[in-house]
CSV table of C-alpha atoms and ligand atoms in Angstrom, one decimal:
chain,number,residue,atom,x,y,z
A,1,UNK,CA,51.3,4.8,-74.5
A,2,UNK,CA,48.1,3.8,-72.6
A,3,UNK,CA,48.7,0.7,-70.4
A,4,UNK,CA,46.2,-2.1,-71.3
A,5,UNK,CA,43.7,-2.1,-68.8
A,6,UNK,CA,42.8,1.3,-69.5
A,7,UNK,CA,41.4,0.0,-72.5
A,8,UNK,CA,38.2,-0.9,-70.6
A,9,UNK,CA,35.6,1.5,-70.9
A,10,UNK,CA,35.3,3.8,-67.6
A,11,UNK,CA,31.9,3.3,-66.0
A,12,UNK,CA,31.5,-0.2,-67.2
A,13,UNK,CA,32.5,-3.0,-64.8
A,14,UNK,CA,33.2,-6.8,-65.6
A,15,UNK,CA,30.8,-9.5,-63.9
A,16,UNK,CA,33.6,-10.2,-61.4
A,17,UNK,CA,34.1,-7.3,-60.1
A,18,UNK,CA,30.4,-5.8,-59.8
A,19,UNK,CA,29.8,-8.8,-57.7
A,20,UNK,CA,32.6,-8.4,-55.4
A,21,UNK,CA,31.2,-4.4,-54.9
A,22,UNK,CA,27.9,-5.9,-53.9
A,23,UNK,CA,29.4,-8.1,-51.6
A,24,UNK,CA,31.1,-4.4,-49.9
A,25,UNK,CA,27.9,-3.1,-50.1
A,26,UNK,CA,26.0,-5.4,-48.3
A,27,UNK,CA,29.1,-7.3,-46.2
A,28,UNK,CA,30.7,-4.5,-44.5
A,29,UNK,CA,27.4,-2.6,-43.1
A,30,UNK,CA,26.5,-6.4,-41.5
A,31,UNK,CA,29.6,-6.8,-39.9
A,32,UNK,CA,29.7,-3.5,-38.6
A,33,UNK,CA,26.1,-3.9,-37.3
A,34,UNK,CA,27.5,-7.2,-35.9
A,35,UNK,CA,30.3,-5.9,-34.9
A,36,UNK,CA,28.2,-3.2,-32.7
A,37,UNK,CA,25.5,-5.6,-31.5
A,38,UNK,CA,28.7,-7.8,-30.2
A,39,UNK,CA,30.0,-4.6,-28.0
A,40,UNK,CA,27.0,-3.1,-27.0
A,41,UNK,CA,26.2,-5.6,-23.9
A,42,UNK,CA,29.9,-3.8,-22.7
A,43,UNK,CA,27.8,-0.5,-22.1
A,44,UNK,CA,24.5,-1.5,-20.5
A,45,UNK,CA,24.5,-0.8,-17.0
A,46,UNK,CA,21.8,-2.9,-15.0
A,47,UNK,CA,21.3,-3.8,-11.3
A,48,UNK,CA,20.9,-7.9,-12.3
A,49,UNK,CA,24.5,-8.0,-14.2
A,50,UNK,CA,26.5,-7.9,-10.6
A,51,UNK,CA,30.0,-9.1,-10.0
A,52,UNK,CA,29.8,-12.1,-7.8
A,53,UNK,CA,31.3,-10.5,-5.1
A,54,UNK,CA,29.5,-7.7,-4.9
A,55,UNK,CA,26.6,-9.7,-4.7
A,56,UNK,CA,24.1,-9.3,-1.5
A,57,UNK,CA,23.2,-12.5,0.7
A,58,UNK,CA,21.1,-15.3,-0.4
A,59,UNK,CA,17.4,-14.8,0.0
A,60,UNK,CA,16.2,-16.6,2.7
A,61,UNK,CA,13.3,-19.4,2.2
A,62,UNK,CA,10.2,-20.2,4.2
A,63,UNK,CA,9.1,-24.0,3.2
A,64,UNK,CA,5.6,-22.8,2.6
A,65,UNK,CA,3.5,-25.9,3.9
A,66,UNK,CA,6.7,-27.7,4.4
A,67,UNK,CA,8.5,-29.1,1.0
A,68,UNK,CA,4.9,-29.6,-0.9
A,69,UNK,CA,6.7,-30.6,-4.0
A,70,UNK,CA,8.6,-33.6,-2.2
A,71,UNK,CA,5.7,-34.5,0.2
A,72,UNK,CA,2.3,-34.2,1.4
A,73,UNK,CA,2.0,-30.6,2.3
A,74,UNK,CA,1.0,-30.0,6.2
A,75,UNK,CA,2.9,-33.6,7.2
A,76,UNK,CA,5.9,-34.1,8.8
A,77,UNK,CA,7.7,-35.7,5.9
A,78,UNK,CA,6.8,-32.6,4.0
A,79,UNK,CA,8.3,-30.3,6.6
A,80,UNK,CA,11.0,-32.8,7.3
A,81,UNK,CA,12.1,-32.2,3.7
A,82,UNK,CA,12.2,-29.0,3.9
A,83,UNK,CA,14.3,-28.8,6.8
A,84,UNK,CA,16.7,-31.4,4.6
A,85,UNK,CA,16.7,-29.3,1.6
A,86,UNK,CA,18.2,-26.2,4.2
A,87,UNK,CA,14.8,-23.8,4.6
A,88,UNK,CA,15.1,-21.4,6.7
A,89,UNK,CA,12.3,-21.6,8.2
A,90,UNK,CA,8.5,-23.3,8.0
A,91,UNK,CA,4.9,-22.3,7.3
A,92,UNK,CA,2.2,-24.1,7.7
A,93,UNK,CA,-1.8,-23.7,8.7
A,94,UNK,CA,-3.3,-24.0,12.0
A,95,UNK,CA,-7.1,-25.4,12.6
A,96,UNK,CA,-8.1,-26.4,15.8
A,97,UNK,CA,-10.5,-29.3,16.8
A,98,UNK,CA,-13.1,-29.3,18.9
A,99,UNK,CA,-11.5,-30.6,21.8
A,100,UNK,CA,-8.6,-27.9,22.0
A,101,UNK,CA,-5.8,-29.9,19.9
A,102,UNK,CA,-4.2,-27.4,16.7
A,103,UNK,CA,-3.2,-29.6,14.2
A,104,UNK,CA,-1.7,-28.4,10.8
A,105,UNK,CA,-4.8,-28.5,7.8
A,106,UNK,CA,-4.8,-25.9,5.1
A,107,UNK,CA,-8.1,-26.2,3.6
A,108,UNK,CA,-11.5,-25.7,5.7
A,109,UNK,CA,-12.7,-29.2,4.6
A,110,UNK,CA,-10.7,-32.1,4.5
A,111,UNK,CA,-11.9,-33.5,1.1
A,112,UNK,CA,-8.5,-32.3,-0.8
A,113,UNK,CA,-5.8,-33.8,1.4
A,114,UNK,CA,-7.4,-36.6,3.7
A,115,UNK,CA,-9.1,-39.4,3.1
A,116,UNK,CA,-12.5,-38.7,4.1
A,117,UNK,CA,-14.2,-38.9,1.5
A,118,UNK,CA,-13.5,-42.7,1.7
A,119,UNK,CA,-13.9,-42.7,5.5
A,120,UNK,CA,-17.3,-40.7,6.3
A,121,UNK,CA,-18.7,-39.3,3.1
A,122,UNK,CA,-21.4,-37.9,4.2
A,123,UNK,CA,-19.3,-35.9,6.3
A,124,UNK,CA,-16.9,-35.0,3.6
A,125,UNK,CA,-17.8,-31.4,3.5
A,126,UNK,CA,-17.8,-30.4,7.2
A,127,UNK,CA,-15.5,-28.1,8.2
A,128,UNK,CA,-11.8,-28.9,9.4
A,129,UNK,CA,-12.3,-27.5,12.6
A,130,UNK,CA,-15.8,-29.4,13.3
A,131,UNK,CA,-13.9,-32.9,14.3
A,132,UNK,CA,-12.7,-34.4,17.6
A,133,UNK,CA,-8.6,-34.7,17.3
A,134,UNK,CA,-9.6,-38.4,18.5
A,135,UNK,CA,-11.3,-38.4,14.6
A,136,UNK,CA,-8.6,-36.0,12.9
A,137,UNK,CA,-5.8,-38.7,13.8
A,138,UNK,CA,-7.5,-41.7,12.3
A,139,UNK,CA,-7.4,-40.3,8.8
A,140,UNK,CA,-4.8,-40.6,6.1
A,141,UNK,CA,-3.3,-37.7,4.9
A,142,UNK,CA,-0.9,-38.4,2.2
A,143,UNK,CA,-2.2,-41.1,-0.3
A,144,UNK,CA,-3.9,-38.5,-2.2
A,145,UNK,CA,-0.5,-36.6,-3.0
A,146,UNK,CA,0.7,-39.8,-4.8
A,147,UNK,CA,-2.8,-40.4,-6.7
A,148,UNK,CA,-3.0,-36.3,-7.6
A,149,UNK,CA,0.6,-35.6,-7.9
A,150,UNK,CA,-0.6,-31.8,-7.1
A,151,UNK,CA,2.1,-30.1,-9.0
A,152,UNK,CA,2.8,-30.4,-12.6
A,153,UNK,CA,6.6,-31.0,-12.5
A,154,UNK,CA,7.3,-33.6,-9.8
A,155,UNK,CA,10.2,-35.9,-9.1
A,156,UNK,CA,9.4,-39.2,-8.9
A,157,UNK,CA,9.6,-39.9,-5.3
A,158,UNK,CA,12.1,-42.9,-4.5
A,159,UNK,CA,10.7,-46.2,-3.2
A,160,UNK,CA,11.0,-45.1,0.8
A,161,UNK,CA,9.5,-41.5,0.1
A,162,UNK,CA,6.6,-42.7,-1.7
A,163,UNK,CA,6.0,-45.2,1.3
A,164,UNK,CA,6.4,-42.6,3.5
A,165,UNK,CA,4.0,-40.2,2.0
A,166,UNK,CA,1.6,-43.2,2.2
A,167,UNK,CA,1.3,-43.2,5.7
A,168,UNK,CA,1.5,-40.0,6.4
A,169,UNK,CA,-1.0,-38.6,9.1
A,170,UNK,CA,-2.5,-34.8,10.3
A,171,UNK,CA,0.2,-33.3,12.3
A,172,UNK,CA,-0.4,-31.9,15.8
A,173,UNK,CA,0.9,-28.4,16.2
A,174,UNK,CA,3.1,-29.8,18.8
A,175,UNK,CA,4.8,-32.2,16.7
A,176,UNK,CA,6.0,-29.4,14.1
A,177,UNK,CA,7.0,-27.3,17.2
A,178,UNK,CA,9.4,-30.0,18.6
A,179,UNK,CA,11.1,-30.8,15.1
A,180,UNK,CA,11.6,-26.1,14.6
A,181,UNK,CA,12.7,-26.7,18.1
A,182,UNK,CA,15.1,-29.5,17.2
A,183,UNK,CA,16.1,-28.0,14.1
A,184,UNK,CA,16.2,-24.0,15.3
A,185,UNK,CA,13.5,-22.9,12.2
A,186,UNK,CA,11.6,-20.1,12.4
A,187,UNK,CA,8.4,-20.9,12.3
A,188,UNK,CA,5.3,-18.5,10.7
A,189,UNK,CA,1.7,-19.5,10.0
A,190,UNK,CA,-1.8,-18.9,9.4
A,191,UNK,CA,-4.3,-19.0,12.0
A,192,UNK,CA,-8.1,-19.8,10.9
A,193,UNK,CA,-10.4,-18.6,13.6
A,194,UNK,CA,-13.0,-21.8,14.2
A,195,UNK,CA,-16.5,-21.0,13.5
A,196,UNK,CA,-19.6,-19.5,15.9
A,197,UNK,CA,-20.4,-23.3,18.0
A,198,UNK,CA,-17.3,-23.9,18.4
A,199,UNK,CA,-16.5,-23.9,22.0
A,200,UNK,CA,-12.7,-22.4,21.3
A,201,UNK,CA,-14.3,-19.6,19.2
A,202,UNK,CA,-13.2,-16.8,21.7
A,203,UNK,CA,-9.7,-18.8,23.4
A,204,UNK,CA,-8.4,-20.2,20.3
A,205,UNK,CA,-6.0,-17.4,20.0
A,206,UNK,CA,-4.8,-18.0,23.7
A,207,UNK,CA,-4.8,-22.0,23.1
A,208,UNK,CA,-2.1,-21.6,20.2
A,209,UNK,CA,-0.4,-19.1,21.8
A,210,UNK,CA,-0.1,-21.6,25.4
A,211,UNK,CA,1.1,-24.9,23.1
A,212,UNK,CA,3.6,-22.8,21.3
A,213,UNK,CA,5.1,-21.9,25.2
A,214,UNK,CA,5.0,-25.2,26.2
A,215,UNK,CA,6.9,-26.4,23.0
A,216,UNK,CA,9.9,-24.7,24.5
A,217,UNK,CA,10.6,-23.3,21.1
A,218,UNK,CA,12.6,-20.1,21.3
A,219,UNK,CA,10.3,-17.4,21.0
A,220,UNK,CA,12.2,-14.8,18.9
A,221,UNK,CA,12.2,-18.1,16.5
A,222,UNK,CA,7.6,-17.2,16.3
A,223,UNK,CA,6.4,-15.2,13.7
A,224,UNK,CA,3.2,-14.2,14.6
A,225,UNK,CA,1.0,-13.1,12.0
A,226,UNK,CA,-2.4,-13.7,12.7
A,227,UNK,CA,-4.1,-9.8,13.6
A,228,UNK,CA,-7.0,-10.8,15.7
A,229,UNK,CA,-6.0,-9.9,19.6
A,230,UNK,CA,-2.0,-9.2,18.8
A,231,UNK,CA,-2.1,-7.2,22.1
A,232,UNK,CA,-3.2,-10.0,24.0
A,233,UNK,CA,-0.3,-12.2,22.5
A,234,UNK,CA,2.1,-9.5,22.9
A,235,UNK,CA,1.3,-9.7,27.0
A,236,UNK,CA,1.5,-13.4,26.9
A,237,UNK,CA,4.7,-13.9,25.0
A,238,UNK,CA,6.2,-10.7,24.6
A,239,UNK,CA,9.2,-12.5,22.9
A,240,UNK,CA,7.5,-13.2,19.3
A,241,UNK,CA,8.1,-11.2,16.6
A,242,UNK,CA,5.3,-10.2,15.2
A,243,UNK,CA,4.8,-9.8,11.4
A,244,UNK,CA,2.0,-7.6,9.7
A,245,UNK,CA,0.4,-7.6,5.9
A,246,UNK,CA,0.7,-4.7,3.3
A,247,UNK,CA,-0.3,-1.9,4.6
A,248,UNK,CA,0.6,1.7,5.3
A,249,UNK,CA,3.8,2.6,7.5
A,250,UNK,CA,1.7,4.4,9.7
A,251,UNK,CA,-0.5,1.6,10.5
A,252,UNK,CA,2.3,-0.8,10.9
A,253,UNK,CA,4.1,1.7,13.4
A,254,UNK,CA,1.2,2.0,15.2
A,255,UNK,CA,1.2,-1.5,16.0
A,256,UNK,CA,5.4,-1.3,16.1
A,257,UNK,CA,5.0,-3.9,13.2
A,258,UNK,CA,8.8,-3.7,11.3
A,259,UNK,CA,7.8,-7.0,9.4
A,260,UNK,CA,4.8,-7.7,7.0
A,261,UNK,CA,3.9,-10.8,5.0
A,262,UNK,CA,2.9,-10.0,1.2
A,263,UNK,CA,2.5,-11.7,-2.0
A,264,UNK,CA,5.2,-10.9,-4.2
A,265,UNK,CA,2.5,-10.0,-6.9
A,266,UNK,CA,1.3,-7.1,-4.5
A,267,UNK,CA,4.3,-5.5,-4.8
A,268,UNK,CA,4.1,-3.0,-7.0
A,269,UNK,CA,6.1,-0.1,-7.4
A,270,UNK,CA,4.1,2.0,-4.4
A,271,UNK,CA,4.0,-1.0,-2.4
A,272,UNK,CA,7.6,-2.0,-2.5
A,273,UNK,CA,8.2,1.0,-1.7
B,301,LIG,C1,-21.3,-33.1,9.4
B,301,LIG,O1,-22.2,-32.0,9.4
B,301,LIG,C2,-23.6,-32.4,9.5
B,301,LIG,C3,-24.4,-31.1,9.2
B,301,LIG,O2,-23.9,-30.0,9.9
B,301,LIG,C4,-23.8,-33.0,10.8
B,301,LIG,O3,-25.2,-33.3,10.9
B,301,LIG,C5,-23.0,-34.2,11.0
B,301,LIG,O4,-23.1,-34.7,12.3
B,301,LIG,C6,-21.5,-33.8,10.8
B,301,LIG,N1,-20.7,-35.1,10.7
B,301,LIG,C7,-19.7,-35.3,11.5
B,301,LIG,C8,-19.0,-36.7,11.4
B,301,LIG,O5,-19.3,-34.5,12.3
B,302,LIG,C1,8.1,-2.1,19.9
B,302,LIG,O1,9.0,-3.3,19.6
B,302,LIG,C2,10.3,-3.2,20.1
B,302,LIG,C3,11.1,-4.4,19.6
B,302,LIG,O2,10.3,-5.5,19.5
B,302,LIG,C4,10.2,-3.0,21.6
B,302,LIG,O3,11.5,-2.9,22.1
B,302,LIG,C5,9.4,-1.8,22.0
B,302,LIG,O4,9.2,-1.7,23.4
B,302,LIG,C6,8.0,-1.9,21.4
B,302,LIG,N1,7.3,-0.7,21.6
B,302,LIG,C7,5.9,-0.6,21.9
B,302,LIG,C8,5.3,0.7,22.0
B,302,LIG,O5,5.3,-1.7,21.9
């Protein structure tokens, strides 16, 4: 006695169940591949997956020309900011006029971030450094961030910012100093060495160096990193900390350098090293 279903003919299955078979064929492969793309994160082992912690401290942030995002940059509402938003410390740019004042001014004109252009054109392209501070504190230095809007994703800046920025003036050195003084920032910067006429071409160095002193300003808060006559500011503040660029270990030991000052895109593998 054969029991019914054996009645089918071996080899040839019905509709149903050829489908279900394709369904095994294709379904359990995927899941399994699922399955092992859903554990596999369990055995990678990298650096940037850290439990919390184990994690090292916080990076800490220089406001580079203050908070330029949230004000003019080189003004004291931009480094004001940045002191609000918890930097650790400030950068900024030193020029110096041609009556002995530094004041804070990236660029070596003063077309991008003054007003000049609407004050003395014709004098629009003369160097930063080739004014009387007596001129340098007349102009306007933050109605062009509100007409540029220099970065591509700002906030818009509340109704007392955005007045603010409007008035905002060409910082002496000395102001910034009292407010890292007030605050306890550290303070690093770039030094532009004025041109041939100008009659601080050989003391600017020693200018700077004499204003920072009289700011009172803890000195292990200075990092100095302009190069040109180091040894000269080393004997007149021997409290800075001084801060070198990318380059060898011997040459920064030689100069007892333990700090440099480097674009992050420089840092390739030899460099970081
Ligand atoms: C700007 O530079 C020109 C050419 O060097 C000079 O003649 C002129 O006096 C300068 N203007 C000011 C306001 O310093
Ligand atoms: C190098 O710097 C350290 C710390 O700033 C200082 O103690 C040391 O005397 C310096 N050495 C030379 C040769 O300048």
């Amino acid at each position: 006695m054969m029991p019914c279903y054996e009645q089918e003919t071996p080899g040839r299955l019905g509709p149903l169940t050829r489908l279900k078979a394709l369904q095994l064929v294709i379904g359990l492969p995927f899941l399994i591949v699922l399955l092992f793309l859903y554990l596999m994160p369990m055995g990678i082992h990298s650096p940037c997956i850290q439990e919390k912690e184990s994690l090292g401290p916080k990076p800490t942030l220089f406001g580079h020309r203050g908070a330029p995002m949230l004000g003019p940059e080189n003004t004291m509402m931009s480094f004001e900011k940045a002191v609000e938003h918890g930097a650790h410390g400030l950068e900024f740019d030193i020029h110096l006029s041609t009556d002995s004042v530094p004041f804070l001014m990236h660029d070596h004109d003063l077309r991008r971030t003054t007003d000049i252009r609407e004050v003395v054109p014709s004098a629009s392209r003369n160097r930063s450094d080739s004014f009387s501070w007596d001129f340098l504190s007349t102009l306007n230095a933050g109605k062009w961030f509100l007409k540029d809007k220099p970065f591509y994703k700002m906030e818009p800046l509340s109704e007392a910012d955005h007045e603010k920025a409007r008035s905002q003036k060409i910082p002496k050195l000395r102001h910034l100093l009292d407010l890292a003084r007030k605050e306890k920032k550290k303070v690093i910067f770039d030094l532009t060495r004025p041109p041939s006429k100008h009659p601080l071409r050989d003391s600017y160095v020693s200018v700077v160096v004499s204003v920072i002193l009289a700011s009172k300003m803890d000195p292990h808060l200075i990092f100095w990193l302009p190069a040109f006559d180091r040894d000269y500011v080393r004997y007149l503040a021997p409290g800075f900390q001084h801060v070198g660029r990318l380059q060898s270990v011997e040459k920064l030991t030689e100069q007892n350098i333990s700090m440099i000052n480097v674009d992050y895109k420089e840092l390739f593998y030899g460099g970081l090293r």
